[in-house]
mmCIF file of C-alpha atoms in Angstrom:
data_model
loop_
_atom_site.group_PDB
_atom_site.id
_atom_site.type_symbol
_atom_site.label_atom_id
_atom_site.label_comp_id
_atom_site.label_asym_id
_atom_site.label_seq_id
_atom_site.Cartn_x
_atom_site.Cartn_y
_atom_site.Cartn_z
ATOM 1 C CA UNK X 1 -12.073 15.975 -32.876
ATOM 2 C CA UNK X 2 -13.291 12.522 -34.326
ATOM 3 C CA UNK X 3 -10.813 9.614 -34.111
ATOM 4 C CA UNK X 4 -10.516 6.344 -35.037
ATOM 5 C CA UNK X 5 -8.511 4.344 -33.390
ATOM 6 C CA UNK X 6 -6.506 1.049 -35.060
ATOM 7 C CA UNK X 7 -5.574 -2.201 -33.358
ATOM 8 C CA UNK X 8 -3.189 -4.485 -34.674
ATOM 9 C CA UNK X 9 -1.778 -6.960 -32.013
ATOM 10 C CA UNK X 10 -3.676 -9.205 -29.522
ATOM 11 C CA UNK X 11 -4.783 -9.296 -26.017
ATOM 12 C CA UNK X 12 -2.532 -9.461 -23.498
ATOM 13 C CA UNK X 13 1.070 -10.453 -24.581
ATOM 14 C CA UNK X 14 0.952 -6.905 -25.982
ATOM 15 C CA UNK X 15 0.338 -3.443 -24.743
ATOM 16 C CA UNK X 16 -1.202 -2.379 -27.848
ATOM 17 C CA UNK X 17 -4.528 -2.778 -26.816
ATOM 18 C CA UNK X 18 -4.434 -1.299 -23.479
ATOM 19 C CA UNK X 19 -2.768 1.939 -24.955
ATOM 20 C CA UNK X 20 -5.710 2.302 -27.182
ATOM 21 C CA UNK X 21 -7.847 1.605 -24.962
ATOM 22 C CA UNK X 22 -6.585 4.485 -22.632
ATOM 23 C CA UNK X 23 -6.214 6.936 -25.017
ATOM 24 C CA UNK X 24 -9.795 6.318 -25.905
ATOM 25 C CA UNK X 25 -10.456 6.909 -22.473
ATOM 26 C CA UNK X 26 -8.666 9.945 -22.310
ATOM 27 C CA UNK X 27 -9.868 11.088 -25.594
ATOM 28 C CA UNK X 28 -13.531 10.796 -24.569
ATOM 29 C CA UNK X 29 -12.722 12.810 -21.180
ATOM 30 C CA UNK X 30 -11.148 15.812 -23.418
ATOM 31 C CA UNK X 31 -14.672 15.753 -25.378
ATOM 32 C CA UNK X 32 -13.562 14.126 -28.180
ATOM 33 C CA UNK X 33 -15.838 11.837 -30.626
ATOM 34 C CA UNK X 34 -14.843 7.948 -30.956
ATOM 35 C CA UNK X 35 -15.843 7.258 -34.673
ATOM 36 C CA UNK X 36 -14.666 3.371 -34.619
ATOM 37 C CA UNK X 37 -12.072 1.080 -33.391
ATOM 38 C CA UNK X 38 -11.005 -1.517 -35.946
ATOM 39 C CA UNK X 39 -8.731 -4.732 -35.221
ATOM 40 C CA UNK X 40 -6.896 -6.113 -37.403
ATOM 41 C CA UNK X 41 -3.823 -8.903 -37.191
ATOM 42 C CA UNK X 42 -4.234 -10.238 -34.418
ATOM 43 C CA UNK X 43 -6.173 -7.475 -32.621
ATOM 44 C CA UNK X 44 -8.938 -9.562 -33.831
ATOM 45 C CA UNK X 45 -8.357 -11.447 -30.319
ATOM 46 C CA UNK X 46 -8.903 -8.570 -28.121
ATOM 47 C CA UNK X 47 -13.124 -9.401 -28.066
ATOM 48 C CA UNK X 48 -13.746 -13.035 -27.554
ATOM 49 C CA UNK X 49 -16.469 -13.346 -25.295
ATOM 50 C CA UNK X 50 -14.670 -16.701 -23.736
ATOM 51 C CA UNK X 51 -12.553 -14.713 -21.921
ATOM 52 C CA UNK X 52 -11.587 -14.966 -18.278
ATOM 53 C CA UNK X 53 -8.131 -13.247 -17.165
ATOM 54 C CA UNK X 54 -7.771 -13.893 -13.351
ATOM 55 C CA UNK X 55 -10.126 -11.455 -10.960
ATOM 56 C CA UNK X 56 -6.886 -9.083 -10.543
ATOM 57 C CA UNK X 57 -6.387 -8.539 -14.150
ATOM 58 C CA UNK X 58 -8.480 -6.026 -16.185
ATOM 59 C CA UNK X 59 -10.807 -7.836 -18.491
ATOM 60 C CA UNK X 60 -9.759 -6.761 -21.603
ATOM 61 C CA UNK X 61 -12.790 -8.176 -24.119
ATOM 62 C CA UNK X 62 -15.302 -6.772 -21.554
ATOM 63 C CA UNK X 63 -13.742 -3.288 -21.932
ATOM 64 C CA UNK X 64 -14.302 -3.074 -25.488
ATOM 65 C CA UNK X 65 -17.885 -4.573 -25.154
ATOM 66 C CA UNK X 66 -18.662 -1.539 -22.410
ATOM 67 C CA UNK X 67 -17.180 0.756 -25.127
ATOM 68 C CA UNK X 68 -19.366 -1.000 -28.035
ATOM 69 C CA UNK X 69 -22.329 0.175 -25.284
ATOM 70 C CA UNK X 70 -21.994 3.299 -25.409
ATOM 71 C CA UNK X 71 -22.476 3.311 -29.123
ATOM 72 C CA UNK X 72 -18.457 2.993 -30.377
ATOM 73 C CA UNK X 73 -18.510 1.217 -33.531
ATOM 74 C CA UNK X 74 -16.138 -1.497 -32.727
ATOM 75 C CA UNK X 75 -15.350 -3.680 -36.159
ATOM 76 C CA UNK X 76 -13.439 -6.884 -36.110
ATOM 77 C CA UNK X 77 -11.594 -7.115 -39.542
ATOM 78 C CA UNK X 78 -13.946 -10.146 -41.206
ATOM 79 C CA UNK X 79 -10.476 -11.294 -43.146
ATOM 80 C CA UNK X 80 -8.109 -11.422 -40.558
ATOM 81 C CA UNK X 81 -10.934 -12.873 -38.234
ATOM 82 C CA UNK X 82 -11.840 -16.317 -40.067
ATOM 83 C CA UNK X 83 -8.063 -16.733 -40.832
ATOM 84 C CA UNK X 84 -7.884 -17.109 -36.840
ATOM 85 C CA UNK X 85 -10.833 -18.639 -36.412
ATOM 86 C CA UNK X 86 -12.766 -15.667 -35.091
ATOM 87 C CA UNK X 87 -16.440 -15.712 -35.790
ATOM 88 C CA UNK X 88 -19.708 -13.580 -34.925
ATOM 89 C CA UNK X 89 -20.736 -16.379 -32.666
ATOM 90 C CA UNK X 90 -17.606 -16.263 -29.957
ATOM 91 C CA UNK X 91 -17.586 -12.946 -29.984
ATOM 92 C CA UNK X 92 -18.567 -10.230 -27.209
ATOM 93 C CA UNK X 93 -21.756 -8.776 -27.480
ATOM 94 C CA UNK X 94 -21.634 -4.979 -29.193
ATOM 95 C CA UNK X 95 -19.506 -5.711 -31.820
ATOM 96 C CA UNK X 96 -19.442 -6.450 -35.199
ATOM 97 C CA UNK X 97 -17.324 -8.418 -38.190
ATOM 98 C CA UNK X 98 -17.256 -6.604 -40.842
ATOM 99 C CA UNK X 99 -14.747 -5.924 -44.032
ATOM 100 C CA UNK X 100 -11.504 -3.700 -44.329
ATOM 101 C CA UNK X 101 -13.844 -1.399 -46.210
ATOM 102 C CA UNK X 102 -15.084 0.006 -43.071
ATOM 103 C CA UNK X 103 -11.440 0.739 -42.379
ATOM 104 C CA UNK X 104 -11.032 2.880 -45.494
ATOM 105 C CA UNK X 105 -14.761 4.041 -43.956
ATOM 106 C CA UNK X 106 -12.933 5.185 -40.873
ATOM 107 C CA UNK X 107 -10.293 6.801 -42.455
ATOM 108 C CA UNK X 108 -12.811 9.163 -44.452
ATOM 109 C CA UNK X 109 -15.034 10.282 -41.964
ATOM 110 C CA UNK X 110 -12.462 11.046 -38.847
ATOM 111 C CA UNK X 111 -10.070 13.787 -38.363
ATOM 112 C CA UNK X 112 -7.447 11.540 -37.050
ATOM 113 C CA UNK X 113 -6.675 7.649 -37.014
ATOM 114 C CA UNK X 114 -4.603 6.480 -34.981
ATOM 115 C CA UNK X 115 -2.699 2.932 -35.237
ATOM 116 C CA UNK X 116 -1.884 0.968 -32.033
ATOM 117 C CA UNK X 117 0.954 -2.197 -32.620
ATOM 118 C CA UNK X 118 4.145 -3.171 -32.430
ATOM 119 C CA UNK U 1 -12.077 19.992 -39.340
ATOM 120 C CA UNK U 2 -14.235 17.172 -40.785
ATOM 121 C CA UNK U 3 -14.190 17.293 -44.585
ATOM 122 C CA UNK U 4 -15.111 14.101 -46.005
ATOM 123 C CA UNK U 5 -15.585 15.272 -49.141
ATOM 124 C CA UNK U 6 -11.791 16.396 -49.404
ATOM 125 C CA UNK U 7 -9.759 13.389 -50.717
ATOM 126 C CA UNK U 8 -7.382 11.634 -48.171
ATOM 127 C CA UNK U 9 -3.726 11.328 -48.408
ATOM 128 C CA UNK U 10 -3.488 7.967 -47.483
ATOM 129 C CA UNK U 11 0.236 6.396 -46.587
ATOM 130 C CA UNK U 12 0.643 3.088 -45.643
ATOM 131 C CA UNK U 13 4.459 2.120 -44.196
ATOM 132 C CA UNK U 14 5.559 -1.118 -44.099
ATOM 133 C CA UNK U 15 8.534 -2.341 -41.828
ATOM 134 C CA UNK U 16 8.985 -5.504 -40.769
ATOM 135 C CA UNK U 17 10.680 -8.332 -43.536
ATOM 136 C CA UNK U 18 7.925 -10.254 -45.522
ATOM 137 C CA UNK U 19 7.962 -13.774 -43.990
ATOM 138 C CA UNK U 20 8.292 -14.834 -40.857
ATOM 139 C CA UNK U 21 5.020 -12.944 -39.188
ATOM 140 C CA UNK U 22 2.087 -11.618 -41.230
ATOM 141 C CA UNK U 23 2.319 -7.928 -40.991
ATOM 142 C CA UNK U 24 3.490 -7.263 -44.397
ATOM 143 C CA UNK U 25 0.688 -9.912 -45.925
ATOM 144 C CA UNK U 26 -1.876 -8.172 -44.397
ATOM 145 C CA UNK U 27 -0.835 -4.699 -45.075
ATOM 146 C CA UNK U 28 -0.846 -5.568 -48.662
ATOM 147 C CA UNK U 29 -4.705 -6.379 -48.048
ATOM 148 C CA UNK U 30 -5.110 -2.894 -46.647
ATOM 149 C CA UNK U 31 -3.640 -1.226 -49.403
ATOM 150 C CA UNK U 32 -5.469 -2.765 -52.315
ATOM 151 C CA UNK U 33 -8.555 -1.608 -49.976
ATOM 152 C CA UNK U 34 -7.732 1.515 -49.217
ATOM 153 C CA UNK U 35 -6.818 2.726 -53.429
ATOM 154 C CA UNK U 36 -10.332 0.810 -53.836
ATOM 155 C CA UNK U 37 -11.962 3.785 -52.280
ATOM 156 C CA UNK U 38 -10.024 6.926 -54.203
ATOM 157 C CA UNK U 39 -7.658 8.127 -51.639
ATOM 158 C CA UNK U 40 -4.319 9.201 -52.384
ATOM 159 C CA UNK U 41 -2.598 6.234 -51.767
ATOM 160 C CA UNK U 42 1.107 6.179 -51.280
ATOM 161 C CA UNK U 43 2.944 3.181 -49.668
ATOM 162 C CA UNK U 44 6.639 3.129 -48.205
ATOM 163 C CA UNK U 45 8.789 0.527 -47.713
ATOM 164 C CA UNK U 46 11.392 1.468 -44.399
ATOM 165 C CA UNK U 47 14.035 -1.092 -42.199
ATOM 166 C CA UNK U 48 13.186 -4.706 -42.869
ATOM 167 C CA UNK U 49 10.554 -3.544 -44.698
ATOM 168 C CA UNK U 50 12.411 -2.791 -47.756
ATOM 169 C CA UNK U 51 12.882 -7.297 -48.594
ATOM 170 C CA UNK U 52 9.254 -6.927 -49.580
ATOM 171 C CA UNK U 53 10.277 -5.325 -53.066
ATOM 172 C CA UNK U 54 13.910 -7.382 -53.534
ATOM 173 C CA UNK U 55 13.006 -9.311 -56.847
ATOM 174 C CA UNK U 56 13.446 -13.257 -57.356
ATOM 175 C CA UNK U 57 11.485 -14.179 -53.678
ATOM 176 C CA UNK U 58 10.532 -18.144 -54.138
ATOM 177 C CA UNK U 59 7.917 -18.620 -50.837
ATOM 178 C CA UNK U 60 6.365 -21.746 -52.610
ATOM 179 C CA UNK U 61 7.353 -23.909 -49.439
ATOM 180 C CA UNK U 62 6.411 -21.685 -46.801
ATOM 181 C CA UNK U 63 2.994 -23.136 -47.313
ATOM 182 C CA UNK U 64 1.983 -18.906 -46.735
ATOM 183 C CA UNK U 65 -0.339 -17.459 -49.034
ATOM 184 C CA UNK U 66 1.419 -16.515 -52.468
ATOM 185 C CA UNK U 67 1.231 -12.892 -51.868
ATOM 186 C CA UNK U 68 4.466 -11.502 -53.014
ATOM 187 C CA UNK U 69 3.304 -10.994 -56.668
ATOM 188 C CA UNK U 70 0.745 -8.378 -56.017
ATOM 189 C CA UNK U 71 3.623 -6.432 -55.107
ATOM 190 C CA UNK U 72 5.033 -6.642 -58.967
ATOM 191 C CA UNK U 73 1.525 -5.326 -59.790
ATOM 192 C CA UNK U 74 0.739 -2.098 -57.464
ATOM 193 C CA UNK U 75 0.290 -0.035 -60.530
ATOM 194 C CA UNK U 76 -3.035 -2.082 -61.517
ATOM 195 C CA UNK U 77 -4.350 -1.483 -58.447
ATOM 196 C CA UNK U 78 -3.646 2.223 -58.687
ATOM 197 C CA UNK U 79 -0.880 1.804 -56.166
ATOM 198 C CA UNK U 80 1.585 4.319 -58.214
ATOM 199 C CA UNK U 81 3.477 6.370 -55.433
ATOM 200 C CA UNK U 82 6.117 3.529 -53.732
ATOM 201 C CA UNK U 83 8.906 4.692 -52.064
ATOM 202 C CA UNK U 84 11.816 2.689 -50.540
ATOM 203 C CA UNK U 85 14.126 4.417 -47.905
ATOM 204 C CA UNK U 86 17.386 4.757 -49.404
ATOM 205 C CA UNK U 87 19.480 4.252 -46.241
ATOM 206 C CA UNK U 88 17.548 0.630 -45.429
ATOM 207 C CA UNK U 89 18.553 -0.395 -48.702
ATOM 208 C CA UNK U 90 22.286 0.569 -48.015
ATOM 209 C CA UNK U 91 22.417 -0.899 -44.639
ATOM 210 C CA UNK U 92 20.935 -4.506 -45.699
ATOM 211 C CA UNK U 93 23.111 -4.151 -48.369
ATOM 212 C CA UNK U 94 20.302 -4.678 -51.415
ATOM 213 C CA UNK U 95 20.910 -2.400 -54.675
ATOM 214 C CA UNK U 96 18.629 -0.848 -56.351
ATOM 215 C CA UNK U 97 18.248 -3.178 -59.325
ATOM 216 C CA UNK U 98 17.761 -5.836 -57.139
ATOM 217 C CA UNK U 99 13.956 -4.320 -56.542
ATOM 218 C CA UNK U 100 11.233 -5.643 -58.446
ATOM 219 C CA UNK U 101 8.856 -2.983 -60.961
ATOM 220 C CA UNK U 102 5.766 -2.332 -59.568
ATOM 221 C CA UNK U 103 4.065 -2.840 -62.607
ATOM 222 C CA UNK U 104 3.844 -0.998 -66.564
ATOM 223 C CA UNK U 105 2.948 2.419 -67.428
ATOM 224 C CA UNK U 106 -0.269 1.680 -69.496
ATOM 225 C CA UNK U 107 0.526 3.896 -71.819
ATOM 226 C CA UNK U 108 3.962 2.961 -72.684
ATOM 227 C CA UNK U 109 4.036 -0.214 -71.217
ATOM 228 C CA UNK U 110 7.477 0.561 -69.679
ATOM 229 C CA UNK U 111 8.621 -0.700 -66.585
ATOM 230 C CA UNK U 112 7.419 1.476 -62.928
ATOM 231 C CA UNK U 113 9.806 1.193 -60.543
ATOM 232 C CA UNK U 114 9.783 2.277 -56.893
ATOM 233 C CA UNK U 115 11.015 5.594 -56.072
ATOM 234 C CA UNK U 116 14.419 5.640 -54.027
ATOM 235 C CA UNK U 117 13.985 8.309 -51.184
ATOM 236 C CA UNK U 118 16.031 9.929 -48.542
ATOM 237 C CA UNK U 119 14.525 10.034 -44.814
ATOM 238 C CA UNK U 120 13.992 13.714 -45.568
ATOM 239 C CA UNK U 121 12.285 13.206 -47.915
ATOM 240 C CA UNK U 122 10.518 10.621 -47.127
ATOM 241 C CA UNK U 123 9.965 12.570 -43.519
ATOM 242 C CA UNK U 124 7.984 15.781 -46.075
ATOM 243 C CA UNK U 125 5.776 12.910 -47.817
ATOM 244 C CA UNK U 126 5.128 11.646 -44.192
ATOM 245 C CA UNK U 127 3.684 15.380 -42.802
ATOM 246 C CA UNK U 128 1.501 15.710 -46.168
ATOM 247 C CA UNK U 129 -1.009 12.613 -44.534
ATOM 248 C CA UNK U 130 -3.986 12.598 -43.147
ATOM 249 C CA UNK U 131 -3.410 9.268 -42.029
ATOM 250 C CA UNK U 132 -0.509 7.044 -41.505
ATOM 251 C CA UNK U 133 -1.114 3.433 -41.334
ATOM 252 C CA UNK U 134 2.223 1.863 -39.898
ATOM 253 C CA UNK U 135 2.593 -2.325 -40.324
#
C-alpha cells in the first residue's frame, strides 16, 4: 500500500513523532511504499538540523533526514514553518519546505494517510 | 488500490476550542487547501470543537490572527458539507441558533447553516473517507 503519513506536534514533549516514525518503520518492513511525510503545527520542529538530544536519546531530526535518504519525500508545511521561524537554511539536509498543496498532493496519490498528534 | 483519478472524500474533524492553541487556526488553512484541489470536502466540528461555529466570537484582543470569519464563509470556498455533533452541543450547553451560517446559497441567497448530526451518523459519514484529517 502507499501511505502518507501526517505530523502535527513537535519533537520531543510529544510522542507523535516517534509513533510515526515507527509505524513508518514498520510499514516499510511489511513492503509498503512511503509516499511523503508532511509536518504541520508544530511538527514543523521535528527537522532542525541544530539539534543535539543527549548521546542516550534517539536523535529525532537525524531520523527523518536518514528517511529523506532513502528517497521519502519529507515536506515541512512552508506556512506553519515561517510562523515559527523555521526556514530552509536551519533545516536538516533531505528535506524540503514546501506549501499545504503538497498535502492535498499526498492525499491524492496514497491509499492511506495517516495523521499523528494529540 | 491506487486510483488517483477517483475523487477523494476528504473529512477534516476539528476538536479542540478555537483559542487558546492553534489547532483549529490551522485546520481552517487545511481546509480552504484541500476544497482548492476538488475533493469532496466535508468538515466536522466534535467536543470542544463545536465553539468554533458559536456566533458573536470578539478575538480582537487576543492579538491572534482574525480567523474566525472564514468560518461564516465555508460555502465560498466550496466548504458546503459541515456537521456539528449534536451531543457536544448539548453537553457545553450551546443551542443550535447560537451557531453561526456558513455562508448563502448563491442561488437564493438564503442562509447555510451547519448540519446537526448524531454520532451515528456522524460515525457512517466518518467510514465513507478516504482520509480523515483529525485537528
Amino acid at each position: 500500500m502507499k501511505l502518507s503519513v501526517v505530523v502535527l506536534e513537535g519533537p520531543y514533549t510529544h510522542e507523535a513523532s516517534d509513533s510515526a516514525y515507527n509505524l513508518i518503520q514498520a510499514a516499510l518492513k511489511k513492503g509498503h511504499e512511503i509516499n511523503g511525510v508532511f509536518f504541520y503545527h508544530d511538527g514543523v520542529y521535528n527537522v532542525t538540523k541544530f539539534m543535539e538530544p543527549p548521546q542516550d536519546d534517539r536523535h529525532i531530526s537525524r531520523r527523518w533526514m536518514e528517511l529523506g535518504e532513502k528517497g521519502i519525500d519529507i515536506v515541512v508545511c512552508i506556512a506553519a514553518g515561517l510562523r515559527r521561524g523555521i526556514v530552509d537554511k536551519i533545516q536538516t539536509s533531505n528535506v524540503r519546505i514546501s506549501g499545504l498543496g503538497q498535502l492535498a498532493k499526498m492525499i491524492l496519490e496514497s491509499d492511506r494517510v495517516i495523521v499523528f498528534g494529540d | 488500490m491506487n486510483e488517483s483519478s477517483e475523487v477523494r472524500n476528504v473529512m477534516v474533524v476539528v476538536r479542540k476550542a478555537p483559542h487558546g492553541t492553534i489547532y483549529v487556526q490551522e485546520a481552517l488553512e487545511v481546509m480552504l487547501i484541500v476544497a482548492a484541489y476538488s475533493m469532496n470536502i466535508s468538515v466536522v466540528f466534535l467536543d470542544d470543537g463545536v465553539y468554533a461555529l458559536k456566533k458573536g466570537q470578539d478575538t480582537s484582543e487576543l492579538g491572534s490572527k482574525p480567523f474566525m470569519s472564514a468560518f461564516r464563509a465555508l460555502v465560498d470556498w466550496e466548504i458546503e458539507h459541515v456537521y456539528v455533533d449534536r451531543d457536544a452541543l448539548k453537553n457545553r450547553g450551546i443551542n443550535e441558533n447560537e451557531l453561526t451560517e456558513i455562508g448563502e446559497d448563491e442561488n437564493t441567497g438564503e442562509p447555510v447553516h451547519p448540519q446537526v448530526l448524531s454520532h451515528k451518523e456522524i460515525y457512517k459519514l466518518m467510514q465513507e473517507q478516504h482520509t480523515i484529517l483529525s485537528f
